[in-house]
Amino acid sequence: MPDTDNAVGQLACALRRTRAALGITQGQAADIIGTSASTIQRAEAGLAAPQKSVVDGYVAQLGLNAKGATRLFEQATRPFGRQRRSLTQAPHPGMVSTRDELGRALARVWEEGNRSSMQDLEDRVQAARRDEARKPFVFLSRSAAYRISHRQQLPSGVEQLRAYLYACRIKERQFPVWIQAYHRVKTKDKEENKKTSDTEKHGWWRGYRAQSLADTIMLNAGLHPIEPFPRSATAPWTARCAACDQVGRFRLSAVRAGRGCRWCTTAPP
């Protein structure tokens, strides 16, 4: 069932109720509206805001209340109030598949919580740790909370993820979808690391062709090497970011996985 604590879930429930009141299936609704059954299924799942044309189809063809649908659609597709333009763009945790997406989603929940101070985040977890009736959380330091909320690192494990989510006032019944996202990202990281290890084992990063390929990967990521390639995908390599002009040490394996300049990544959206 969609999560009714947010506008996306509330809109999905409204779509479901409207279709159910007519006694028709998702496939039949798709035929009436003029779209695909998979589009209807995604709209009613509540994992992401549906297309406006789909909502309009429910209003025009299935009798969904137009005023209520418009209000929910606006809330589902735009951040609320003054923070509308400053919230990090991030997918629903159920759709997260990369480190970058998870980092942005974790930053977003902190921003939606009115950007609580790091001290407040630490204090909330500490208070929960003293509550014997609640399953205890691991300690969440101010520095760890800062690095996670500013996309400088992911939680060190599932327990730290739970503590961070609680500190950001995410309901505990919503934790499973975040934990699943975390496991997907970690599994993908392991697969990427194995590929890198296999590459190193076979010496694919040696010789002139490897240097040329490595340079191309870095340049495509907006990073300009200022020293020769160290002939290892996991060795630090000094480069300058074309976007922010910062000089840093990068690992080719991380760049290949989509992790580029950390200064650009943590810049305000």
PDB file of C-alpha atoms in Angstrom:
ATOM      1  CA  MET A   1       0.000   0.000   0.000  1.00  0.00           C
ATOM      2  CA  PRO A   2       1.181   3.551  -0.701  1.00  0.00           C
ATOM      3  CA  ASP A   3       2.613   5.573   2.182  1.00  0.00           C
ATOM      4  CA  THR A   4      -0.157   8.004   3.176  1.00  0.00           C
ATOM      5  CA  ASP A   5       2.250  10.180   5.179  1.00  0.00           C
ATOM      6  CA  ASN A   6       3.257  12.057   2.034  1.00  0.00           C
ATOM      7  CA  ALA A   7       1.453  13.649  -0.900  1.00  0.00           C
ATOM      8  CA  VAL A   8       2.678  11.065  -3.410  1.00  0.00           C
ATOM      9  CA  GLY A   9       1.152   8.249  -1.372  1.00  0.00           C
ATOM     10  CA  GLN A  10      -2.060  10.181  -0.720  1.00  0.00           C
ATOM     11  CA  LEU A  11      -2.451  10.856  -4.441  1.00  0.00           C
ATOM     12  CA  ALA A  12      -1.842   7.181  -5.248  1.00  0.00           C
ATOM     13  CA  CYS A  13      -4.533   6.166  -2.733  1.00  0.00           C
ATOM     14  CA  ALA A  14      -6.962   8.645  -4.306  1.00  0.00           C
ATOM     15  CA  LEU A  15      -6.311   7.107  -7.724  1.00  0.00           C
ATOM     16  CA  ARG A  16      -6.868   3.604  -6.315  1.00  0.00           C
ATOM     17  CA  ARG A  17     -10.110   4.556  -4.582  1.00  0.00           C
ATOM     18  CA  THR A  18     -11.473   6.210  -7.707  1.00  0.00           C
ATOM     19  CA  ARG A  19     -10.787   3.140  -9.855  1.00  0.00           C
ATOM     20  CA  ALA A  20     -12.053   0.706  -7.184  1.00  0.00           C
ATOM     21  CA  ALA A  21     -15.310   2.673  -6.864  1.00  0.00           C
ATOM     22  CA  LEU A  22     -15.987   1.919 -10.532  1.00  0.00           C
ATOM     23  CA  GLY A  23     -15.189  -1.758 -10.066  1.00  0.00           C
ATOM     24  CA  ILE A  24     -12.630  -1.879 -12.884  1.00  0.00           C
ATOM     25  CA  THR A  25      -9.116  -3.306 -13.115  1.00  0.00           C
ATOM     26  CA  GLN A  26      -5.941  -1.355 -13.745  1.00  0.00           C
ATOM     27  CA  GLY A  27      -5.887  -2.686 -17.300  1.00  0.00           C
ATOM     28  CA  GLN A  28      -9.446  -1.493 -17.909  1.00  0.00           C
ATOM     29  CA  ALA A  29      -8.611   1.897 -16.424  1.00  0.00           C
ATOM     30  CA  ALA A  30      -5.613   2.115 -18.756  1.00  0.00           C
ATOM     31  CA  ASP A  31      -7.830   1.421 -21.780  1.00  0.00           C
ATOM     32  CA  ILE A  32     -10.345   4.078 -20.718  1.00  0.00           C
ATOM     33  CA  ILE A  33      -7.692   6.730 -20.060  1.00  0.00           C
ATOM     34  CA  GLY A  34      -5.618   5.798 -23.112  1.00  0.00           C
ATOM     35  CA  THR A  35      -2.361   4.723 -21.500  1.00  0.00           C
ATOM     36  CA  SER A  36      -0.576   1.502 -20.546  1.00  0.00           C
ATOM     37  CA  ALA A  37      -1.437  -0.789 -17.637  1.00  0.00           C
ATOM     38  CA  SER A  38       2.143  -0.425 -16.315  1.00  0.00           C
ATOM     39  CA  THR A  39       1.693   3.354 -16.170  1.00  0.00           C
ATOM     40  CA  ILE A  40      -1.470   2.925 -14.119  1.00  0.00           C
ATOM     41  CA  GLN A  41       0.280   0.403 -11.872  1.00  0.00           C
ATOM     42  CA  ARG A  42       3.163   2.822 -11.190  1.00  0.00           C
ATOM     43  CA  ALA A  43       0.775   5.721 -10.547  1.00  0.00           C
ATOM     44  CA  GLU A  44      -1.163   3.710  -7.964  1.00  0.00           C
ATOM     45  CA  ALA A  45       1.963   2.254  -6.334  1.00  0.00           C
ATOM     46  CA  GLY A  46       2.892   5.622  -4.804  1.00  0.00           C
ATOM     47  CA  LEU A  47       6.671   5.291  -5.228  1.00  0.00           C
ATOM     48  CA  ALA A  48       6.899   8.440  -7.350  1.00  0.00           C
ATOM     49  CA  ALA A  49       4.569  11.201  -8.511  1.00  0.00           C
ATOM     50  CA  PRO A  50       2.561  10.155 -11.596  1.00  0.00           C
ATOM     51  CA  GLN A  51       2.490  12.076 -14.838  1.00  0.00           C
ATOM     52  CA  LYS A  52       0.007  14.941 -14.940  1.00  0.00           C
ATOM     53  CA  SER A  53      -1.659  13.422 -18.004  1.00  0.00           C
ATOM     54  CA  VAL A  54      -2.458  10.312 -15.960  1.00  0.00           C
ATOM     55  CA  VAL A  55      -4.003  12.335 -13.124  1.00  0.00           C
ATOM     56  CA  ASP A  56      -5.971  14.358 -15.668  1.00  0.00           C
ATOM     57  CA  GLY A  57      -7.207  11.072 -17.160  1.00  0.00           C
ATOM     58  CA  TYR A  58      -8.521   9.934 -13.775  1.00  0.00           C
ATOM     59  CA  VAL A  59     -10.303  13.271 -13.415  1.00  0.00           C
ATOM     60  CA  ALA A  60     -11.804  13.389 -16.910  1.00  0.00           C
ATOM     61  CA  GLN A  61     -12.551   9.697 -17.469  1.00  0.00           C
ATOM     62  CA  LEU A  62     -12.934   8.087 -14.044  1.00  0.00           C
ATOM     63  CA  GLY A  63     -14.447  10.887 -11.953  1.00  0.00           C
ATOM     64  CA  LEU A  64     -11.567  11.775  -9.621  1.00  0.00           C
ATOM     65  CA  ASN A  65     -12.211  15.040  -7.758  1.00  0.00           C
ATOM     66  CA  ALA A  66     -10.398  17.697  -9.797  1.00  0.00           C
ATOM     67  CA  LYS A  67      -9.733  20.148  -6.980  1.00  0.00           C
ATOM     68  CA  GLY A  68      -8.318  17.540  -4.621  1.00  0.00           C
ATOM     69  CA  ALA A  69      -6.276  15.928  -7.389  1.00  0.00           C
ATOM     70  CA  THR A  70      -4.720  19.255  -8.356  1.00  0.00           C
ATOM     71  CA  ARG A  71      -3.770  20.031  -4.760  1.00  0.00           C
ATOM     72  CA  LEU A  72      -2.189  16.621  -4.181  1.00  0.00           C
ATOM     73  CA  PHE A  73      -0.366  16.676  -7.515  1.00  0.00           C
ATOM     74  CA  GLU A  74       1.162  20.070  -6.751  1.00  0.00           C
ATOM     75  CA  GLN A  75       2.288  18.877  -3.318  1.00  0.00           C
ATOM     76  CA  ALA A  76       3.667  15.638  -4.767  1.00  0.00           C
ATOM     77  CA  THR A  77       5.725  17.309  -7.486  1.00  0.00           C
ATOM     78  CA  ARG A  78       7.022  20.410  -5.725  1.00  0.00           C
ATOM     79  CA  PRO A  79       8.747  20.856  -2.360  1.00  0.00           C
ATOM     80  CA  PHE A  80       6.723  22.747   0.184  1.00  0.00           C
ATOM     81  CA  GLY A  81       6.960  26.438   1.027  1.00  0.00           C
ATOM     82  CA  ARG A  82      10.108  28.533   1.009  1.00  0.00           C
ATOM     83  CA  GLN A  83      12.395  25.526   0.688  1.00  0.00           C
ATOM     84  CA  ARG A  84      10.884  24.677  -2.681  1.00  0.00           C
ATOM     85  CA  ARG A  85      13.961  25.670  -4.694  1.00  0.00           C
ATOM     86  CA  SER A  86      16.618  24.580  -2.238  1.00  0.00           C
ATOM     87  CA  LEU A  87      15.709  20.953  -1.610  1.00  0.00           C
ATOM     88  CA  THR A  88      18.007  18.344  -3.115  1.00  0.00           C
ATOM     89  CA  GLN A  89      16.422  16.501  -6.021  1.00  0.00           C
ATOM     90  CA  ALA A  90      16.250  12.854  -4.997  1.00  0.00           C
ATOM     91  CA  PRO A  91      14.251   9.730  -5.897  1.00  0.00           C
ATOM     92  CA  HIS A  92      11.960   7.877  -3.525  1.00  0.00           C
ATOM     93  CA  PRO A  93      14.068   5.350  -1.528  1.00  0.00           C
ATOM     94  CA  GLY A  94      12.182   2.543  -3.233  1.00  0.00           C
ATOM     95  CA  MET A  95      13.716   3.661  -6.535  1.00  0.00           C
ATOM     96  CA  VAL A  96      17.272   4.268  -5.303  1.00  0.00           C
ATOM     97  CA  SER A  97      19.928   2.162  -7.025  1.00  0.00           C
ATOM     98  CA  THR A  98      23.230   4.109  -6.818  1.00  0.00           C
ATOM     99  CA  ARG A  99      25.413   5.674  -4.126  1.00  0.00           C
ATOM    100  CA  ASP A 100      24.672   9.138  -5.486  1.00  0.00           C
ATOM    101  CA  GLU A 101      20.906   8.587  -5.404  1.00  0.00           C
ATOM    102  CA  LEU A 102      21.035   7.262  -1.848  1.00  0.00           C
ATOM    103  CA  GLY A 103      23.219  10.172  -0.744  1.00  0.00           C
ATOM    104  CA  ARG A 104      20.799  12.664  -2.252  1.00  0.00           C
ATOM    105  CA  ALA A 105      17.794  10.914  -0.691  1.00  0.00           C
ATOM    106  CA  LEU A 106      19.413  11.002   2.765  1.00  0.00           C
ATOM    107  CA  ALA A 107      20.273  14.681   2.343  1.00  0.00           C
ATOM    108  CA  ARG A 108      16.691  15.357   1.275  1.00  0.00           C
ATOM    109  CA  VAL A 109      15.123  13.894   4.428  1.00  0.00           C
ATOM    110  CA  TRP A 110      17.352  16.149   6.560  1.00  0.00           C
ATOM    111  CA  GLU A 111      16.355  19.181   4.465  1.00  0.00           C
ATOM    112  CA  GLU A 112      12.663  18.301   4.693  1.00  0.00           C
ATOM    113  CA  GLY A 113      13.085  18.222   8.469  1.00  0.00           C
ATOM    114  CA  ASN A 114      13.944  21.931   8.397  1.00  0.00           C
ATOM    115  CA  ARG A 115      17.679  21.242   8.434  1.00  0.00           C
ATOM    116  CA  SER A 116      17.955  20.440  12.112  1.00  0.00           C
ATOM    117  CA  SER A 117      21.288  21.194  13.722  1.00  0.00           C
ATOM    118  CA  MET A 118      23.751  18.343  14.064  1.00  0.00           C
ATOM    119  CA  GLN A 119      23.462  18.679  17.839  1.00  0.00           C
ATOM    120  CA  ASP A 120      19.686  18.165  17.604  1.00  0.00           C
ATOM    121  CA  LEU A 121      20.194  15.042  15.496  1.00  0.00           C
ATOM    122  CA  GLU A 122      22.636  13.611  18.009  1.00  0.00           C
ATOM    123  CA  ASP A 123      20.370  14.508  20.957  1.00  0.00           C
ATOM    124  CA  ARG A 124      17.318  12.812  19.425  1.00  0.00           C
ATOM    125  CA  VAL A 125      19.170   9.552  19.021  1.00  0.00           C
ATOM    126  CA  GLN A 126      20.633   9.808  22.509  1.00  0.00           C
ATOM    127  CA  ALA A 127      17.157  10.341  23.950  1.00  0.00           C
ATOM    128  CA  ALA A 128      15.882   7.260  22.088  1.00  0.00           C
ATOM    129  CA  ARG A 129      18.831   5.234  23.386  1.00  0.00           C
ATOM    130  CA  ARG A 130      17.723   6.016  26.940  1.00  0.00           C
ATOM    131  CA  ASP A 131      14.172   4.820  26.260  1.00  0.00           C
ATOM    132  CA  GLU A 132      14.090   1.182  27.326  1.00  0.00           C
ATOM    133  CA  ALA A 133      10.728   0.635  25.631  1.00  0.00           C
ATOM    134  CA  ARG A 134      12.282   1.450  22.259  1.00  0.00           C
ATOM    135  CA  LYS A 135      14.710  -0.711  20.351  1.00  0.00           C
ATOM    136  CA  PRO A 136      18.040   1.025  21.008  1.00  0.00           C
ATOM    137  CA  PHE A 137      19.880   2.846  18.258  1.00  0.00           C
ATOM    138  CA  VAL A 138      23.617   3.063  17.806  1.00  0.00           C
ATOM    139  CA  PHE A 139      25.300   6.334  18.736  1.00  0.00           C
ATOM    140  CA  LEU A 140      25.117   8.991  15.998  1.00  0.00           C
ATOM    141  CA  SER A 141      27.779  11.668  16.385  1.00  0.00           C
ATOM    142  CA  ARG A 142      27.408  15.220  15.142  1.00  0.00           C
ATOM    143  CA  SER A 143      30.247  14.720  12.678  1.00  0.00           C
ATOM    144  CA  ALA A 144      28.714  11.556  11.218  1.00  0.00           C
ATOM    145  CA  ALA A 145      25.324  13.255  10.942  1.00  0.00           C
ATOM    146  CA  TYR A 146      26.950  16.186   9.142  1.00  0.00           C
ATOM    147  CA  ARG A 147      28.792  13.997   6.641  1.00  0.00           C
ATOM    148  CA  ILE A 148      25.668  11.983   5.837  1.00  0.00           C
ATOM    149  CA  SER A 149      23.346  14.988   5.586  1.00  0.00           C
ATOM    150  CA  HIS A 150      25.834  16.842   3.364  1.00  0.00           C
ATOM    151  CA  ARG A 151      26.449  13.884   1.047  1.00  0.00           C
ATOM    152  CA  GLN A 152      30.056  13.382   2.061  1.00  0.00           C
ATOM    153  CA  GLN A 153      29.540   9.746   3.055  1.00  0.00           C
ATOM    154  CA  LEU A 154      26.894   7.065   3.370  1.00  0.00           C
ATOM    155  CA  PRO A 155      26.015   5.522   6.740  1.00  0.00           C
ATOM    156  CA  SER A 156      28.654   3.048   7.881  1.00  0.00           C
ATOM    157  CA  GLY A 157      26.043   0.314   8.285  1.00  0.00           C
ATOM    158  CA  VAL A 158      22.342  -0.425   8.631  1.00  0.00           C
ATOM    159  CA  GLU A 159      22.332   0.504  12.326  1.00  0.00           C
ATOM    160  CA  GLN A 160      23.790   3.939  11.666  1.00  0.00           C
ATOM    161  CA  LEU A 161      21.286   4.360   8.829  1.00  0.00           C
ATOM    162  CA  ARG A 162      18.434   3.609  11.268  1.00  0.00           C
ATOM    163  CA  ALA A 163      19.808   6.123  13.778  1.00  0.00           C
ATOM    164  CA  TYR A 164      20.137   8.829  11.130  1.00  0.00           C
ATOM    165  CA  LEU A 165      16.612   8.255   9.806  1.00  0.00           C
ATOM    166  CA  TYR A 166      15.197   8.410  13.324  1.00  0.00           C
ATOM    167  CA  ALA A 167      17.096  11.636  13.983  1.00  0.00           C
ATOM    168  CA  CYS A 168      15.547  13.089  10.806  1.00  0.00           C
ATOM    169  CA  ARG A 169      12.080  12.118  12.143  1.00  0.00           C
ATOM    170  CA  ILE A 170      11.436   9.343   9.640  1.00  0.00           C
ATOM    171  CA  LYS A 171       8.854   6.923  11.049  1.00  0.00           C
ATOM    172  CA  GLU A 172      10.277   3.530  11.970  1.00  0.00           C
ATOM    173  CA  ARG A 173       7.713   1.703   9.859  1.00  0.00           C
ATOM    174  CA  GLN A 174       9.321   3.385   6.845  1.00  0.00           C
ATOM    175  CA  PHE A 175      12.794   2.060   7.684  1.00  0.00           C
ATOM    176  CA  PRO A 176      12.535  -1.193   5.649  1.00  0.00           C
ATOM    177  CA  VAL A 177      12.377   0.578   2.270  1.00  0.00           C
ATOM    178  CA  TRP A 178      15.484   2.595   3.213  1.00  0.00           C
ATOM    179  CA  ILE A 179      17.329  -0.512   4.408  1.00  0.00           C
ATOM    180  CA  GLN A 180      16.516  -2.279   1.144  1.00  0.00           C
ATOM    181  CA  ALA A 181      17.882   0.713  -0.787  1.00  0.00           C
ATOM    182  CA  TYR A 182      21.049   0.624   1.315  1.00  0.00           C
ATOM    183  CA  HIS A 183      21.559  -3.081   0.596  1.00  0.00           C
ATOM    184  CA  ARG A 184      21.029  -2.517  -3.150  1.00  0.00           C
ATOM    185  CA  VAL A 185      23.710   0.163  -3.199  1.00  0.00           C
ATOM    186  CA  LYS A 186      26.153  -1.923  -1.160  1.00  0.00           C
ATOM    187  CA  THR A 187      25.593  -4.935  -3.415  1.00  0.00           C
ATOM    188  CA  LYS A 188      26.274  -2.798  -6.457  1.00  0.00           C
ATOM    189  CA  ASP A 189      29.443  -1.464  -4.831  1.00  0.00           C
ATOM    190  CA  LYS A 190      30.683  -5.010  -4.213  1.00  0.00           C
ATOM    191  CA  GLU A 191      30.043  -5.910  -7.841  1.00  0.00           C
ATOM    192  CA  GLU A 192      31.938  -2.815  -9.013  1.00  0.00           C
ATOM    193  CA  ASN A 193      34.825  -3.554  -6.666  1.00  0.00           C
ATOM    194  CA  LYS A 194      35.015  -7.122  -7.947  1.00  0.00           C
ATOM    195  CA  LYS A 195      35.172  -5.848 -11.518  1.00  0.00           C
ATOM    196  CA  THR A 196      37.969  -3.498 -10.519  1.00  0.00           C
ATOM    197  CA  SER A 197      39.834  -6.296  -8.756  1.00  0.00           C
ATOM    198  CA  ASP A 198      39.546  -8.523 -11.805  1.00  0.00           C
ATOM    199  CA  THR A 199      40.797  -5.679 -13.975  1.00  0.00           C
ATOM    200  CA  GLU A 200      43.822  -5.167 -11.743  1.00  0.00           C
ATOM    201  CA  LYS A 201      44.495  -8.901 -11.635  1.00  0.00           C
ATOM    202  CA  HIS A 202      44.731  -9.134 -15.412  1.00  0.00           C
ATOM    203  CA  GLY A 203      46.860  -6.017 -15.716  1.00  0.00           C
ATOM    204  CA  TRP A 204      44.392  -4.176 -17.945  1.00  0.00           C
ATOM    205  CA  TRP A 205      45.553  -0.804 -16.594  1.00  0.00           C
ATOM    206  CA  ARG A 206      49.106  -1.142 -17.846  1.00  0.00           C
ATOM    207  CA  GLY A 207      50.668   0.325 -20.966  1.00  0.00           C
ATOM    208  CA  TYR A 208      49.873   3.197 -23.321  1.00  0.00           C
ATOM    209  CA  ARG A 209      46.325   2.090 -24.186  1.00  0.00           C
ATOM    210  CA  ALA A 210      45.439   1.881 -20.504  1.00  0.00           C
ATOM    211  CA  GLN A 211      46.794   5.411 -19.960  1.00  0.00           C
ATOM    212  CA  SER A 212      44.659   6.708 -22.820  1.00  0.00           C
ATOM    213  CA  LEU A 213      41.531   4.938 -21.558  1.00  0.00           C
ATOM    214  CA  ALA A 214      42.094   6.171 -17.999  1.00  0.00           C
ATOM    215  CA  ASP A 215      42.546   9.764 -19.218  1.00  0.00           C
ATOM    216  CA  THR A 216      39.309   9.508 -21.201  1.00  0.00           C
ATOM    217  CA  ILE A 217      37.353   8.237 -18.186  1.00  0.00           C
ATOM    218  CA  MET A 218      38.637  11.089 -16.025  1.00  0.00           C
ATOM    219  CA  LEU A 219      38.019  13.776 -18.648  1.00  0.00           C
ATOM    220  CA  ASN A 220      34.477  12.527 -19.269  1.00  0.00           C
ATOM    221  CA  ALA A 221      33.875  12.989 -15.526  1.00  0.00           C
ATOM    222  CA  GLY A 222      35.143  16.580 -15.684  1.00  0.00           C
ATOM    223  CA  LEU A 223      38.463  15.776 -14.008  1.00  0.00           C
ATOM    224  CA  HIS A 224      41.779  16.844 -15.576  1.00  0.00           C
ATOM    225  CA  PRO A 225      44.757  14.722 -14.396  1.00  0.00           C
ATOM    226  CA  ILE A 226      47.817  16.771 -13.416  1.00  0.00           C
ATOM    227  CA  GLU A 227      50.137  13.801 -12.958  1.00  0.00           C
ATOM    228  CA  PRO A 228      50.731  10.556 -14.885  1.00  0.00           C
ATOM    229  CA  PHE A 229      48.278   7.701 -14.392  1.00  0.00           C
ATOM    230  CA  PRO A 230      49.534   5.524 -11.481  1.00  0.00           C
ATOM    231  CA  ARG A 231      48.696   2.366 -13.491  1.00  0.00           C
ATOM    232  CA  SER A 232      46.171   1.242 -10.912  1.00  0.00           C
ATOM    233  CA  ALA A 233      42.430   1.831 -10.805  1.00  0.00           C
ATOM    234  CA  THR A 234      42.499   1.908  -7.010  1.00  0.00           C
ATOM    235  CA  ALA A 235      45.556   4.117  -6.433  1.00  0.00           C
ATOM    236  CA  PRO A 236      45.008   7.848  -5.686  1.00  0.00           C
ATOM    237  CA  TRP A 237      45.440  10.036  -8.776  1.00  0.00           C
ATOM    238  CA  THR A 238      45.783  13.828  -8.567  1.00  0.00           C
ATOM    239  CA  ALA A 239      43.419  15.770 -10.824  1.00  0.00           C
ATOM    240  CA  ARG A 240      41.720  19.153 -11.081  1.00  0.00           C
ATOM    241  CA  CYS A 241      37.926  19.500 -11.328  1.00  0.00           C
ATOM    242  CA  ALA A 242      36.899  21.511 -14.382  1.00  0.00           C
ATOM    243  CA  ALA A 243      33.711  22.702 -12.661  1.00  0.00           C
ATOM    244  CA  CYS A 244      35.024  24.031  -9.330  1.00  0.00           C
ATOM    245  CA  ASP A 245      38.802  24.185 -10.032  1.00  0.00           C
ATOM    246  CA  GLN A 246      39.559  22.175  -6.877  1.00  0.00           C
ATOM    247  CA  VAL A 247      42.546  19.830  -6.898  1.00  0.00           C
ATOM    248  CA  GLY A 248      42.104  16.477  -5.227  1.00  0.00           C
ATOM    249  CA  ARG A 249      43.087  12.834  -5.191  1.00  0.00           C
ATOM    250  CA  PHE A 250      40.738  10.490  -7.011  1.00  0.00           C
ATOM    251  CA  ARG A 251      40.590   6.750  -7.604  1.00  0.00           C
ATOM    252  CA  LEU A 252      39.772   5.716 -11.154  1.00  0.00           C
ATOM    253  CA  SER A 253      37.558   2.879  -9.886  1.00  0.00           C
ATOM    254  CA  ALA A 254      35.443   5.392  -7.931  1.00  0.00           C
ATOM    255  CA  VAL A 255      35.223   7.751 -10.908  1.00  0.00           C
ATOM    256  CA  ARG A 256      34.083   4.862 -13.108  1.00  0.00           C
ATOM    257  CA  ALA A 257      31.368   4.102 -10.527  1.00  0.00           C
ATOM    258  CA  GLY A 258      30.051   7.679 -10.793  1.00  0.00           C
ATOM    259  CA  ARG A 259      31.771   9.213  -7.762  1.00  0.00           C
ATOM    260  CA  GLY A 260      33.479  12.353  -9.038  1.00  0.00           C
ATOM    261  CA  CYS A 261      34.458  15.631  -7.389  1.00  0.00           C
ATOM    262  CA  ARG A 262      33.432  15.621  -3.718  1.00  0.00           C
ATOM    263  CA  TRP A 263      33.387  19.427  -3.581  1.00  0.00           C
ATOM    264  CA  CYS A 264      30.880  19.687  -6.428  1.00  0.00           C
ATOM    265  CA  THR A 265      28.837  16.837  -4.902  1.00  0.00           C
ATOM    266  CA  THR A 266      28.487  18.643  -1.578  1.00  0.00           C
ATOM    267  CA  ALA A 267      27.809  22.070  -3.091  1.00  0.00           C
ATOM    268  CA  PRO A 268      24.340  23.556  -2.329  1.00  0.00           C
ATOM    269  CA  PRO A 269      21.758  22.471  -4.984  1.00  0.00           C
TER     270      PRO A 269
END
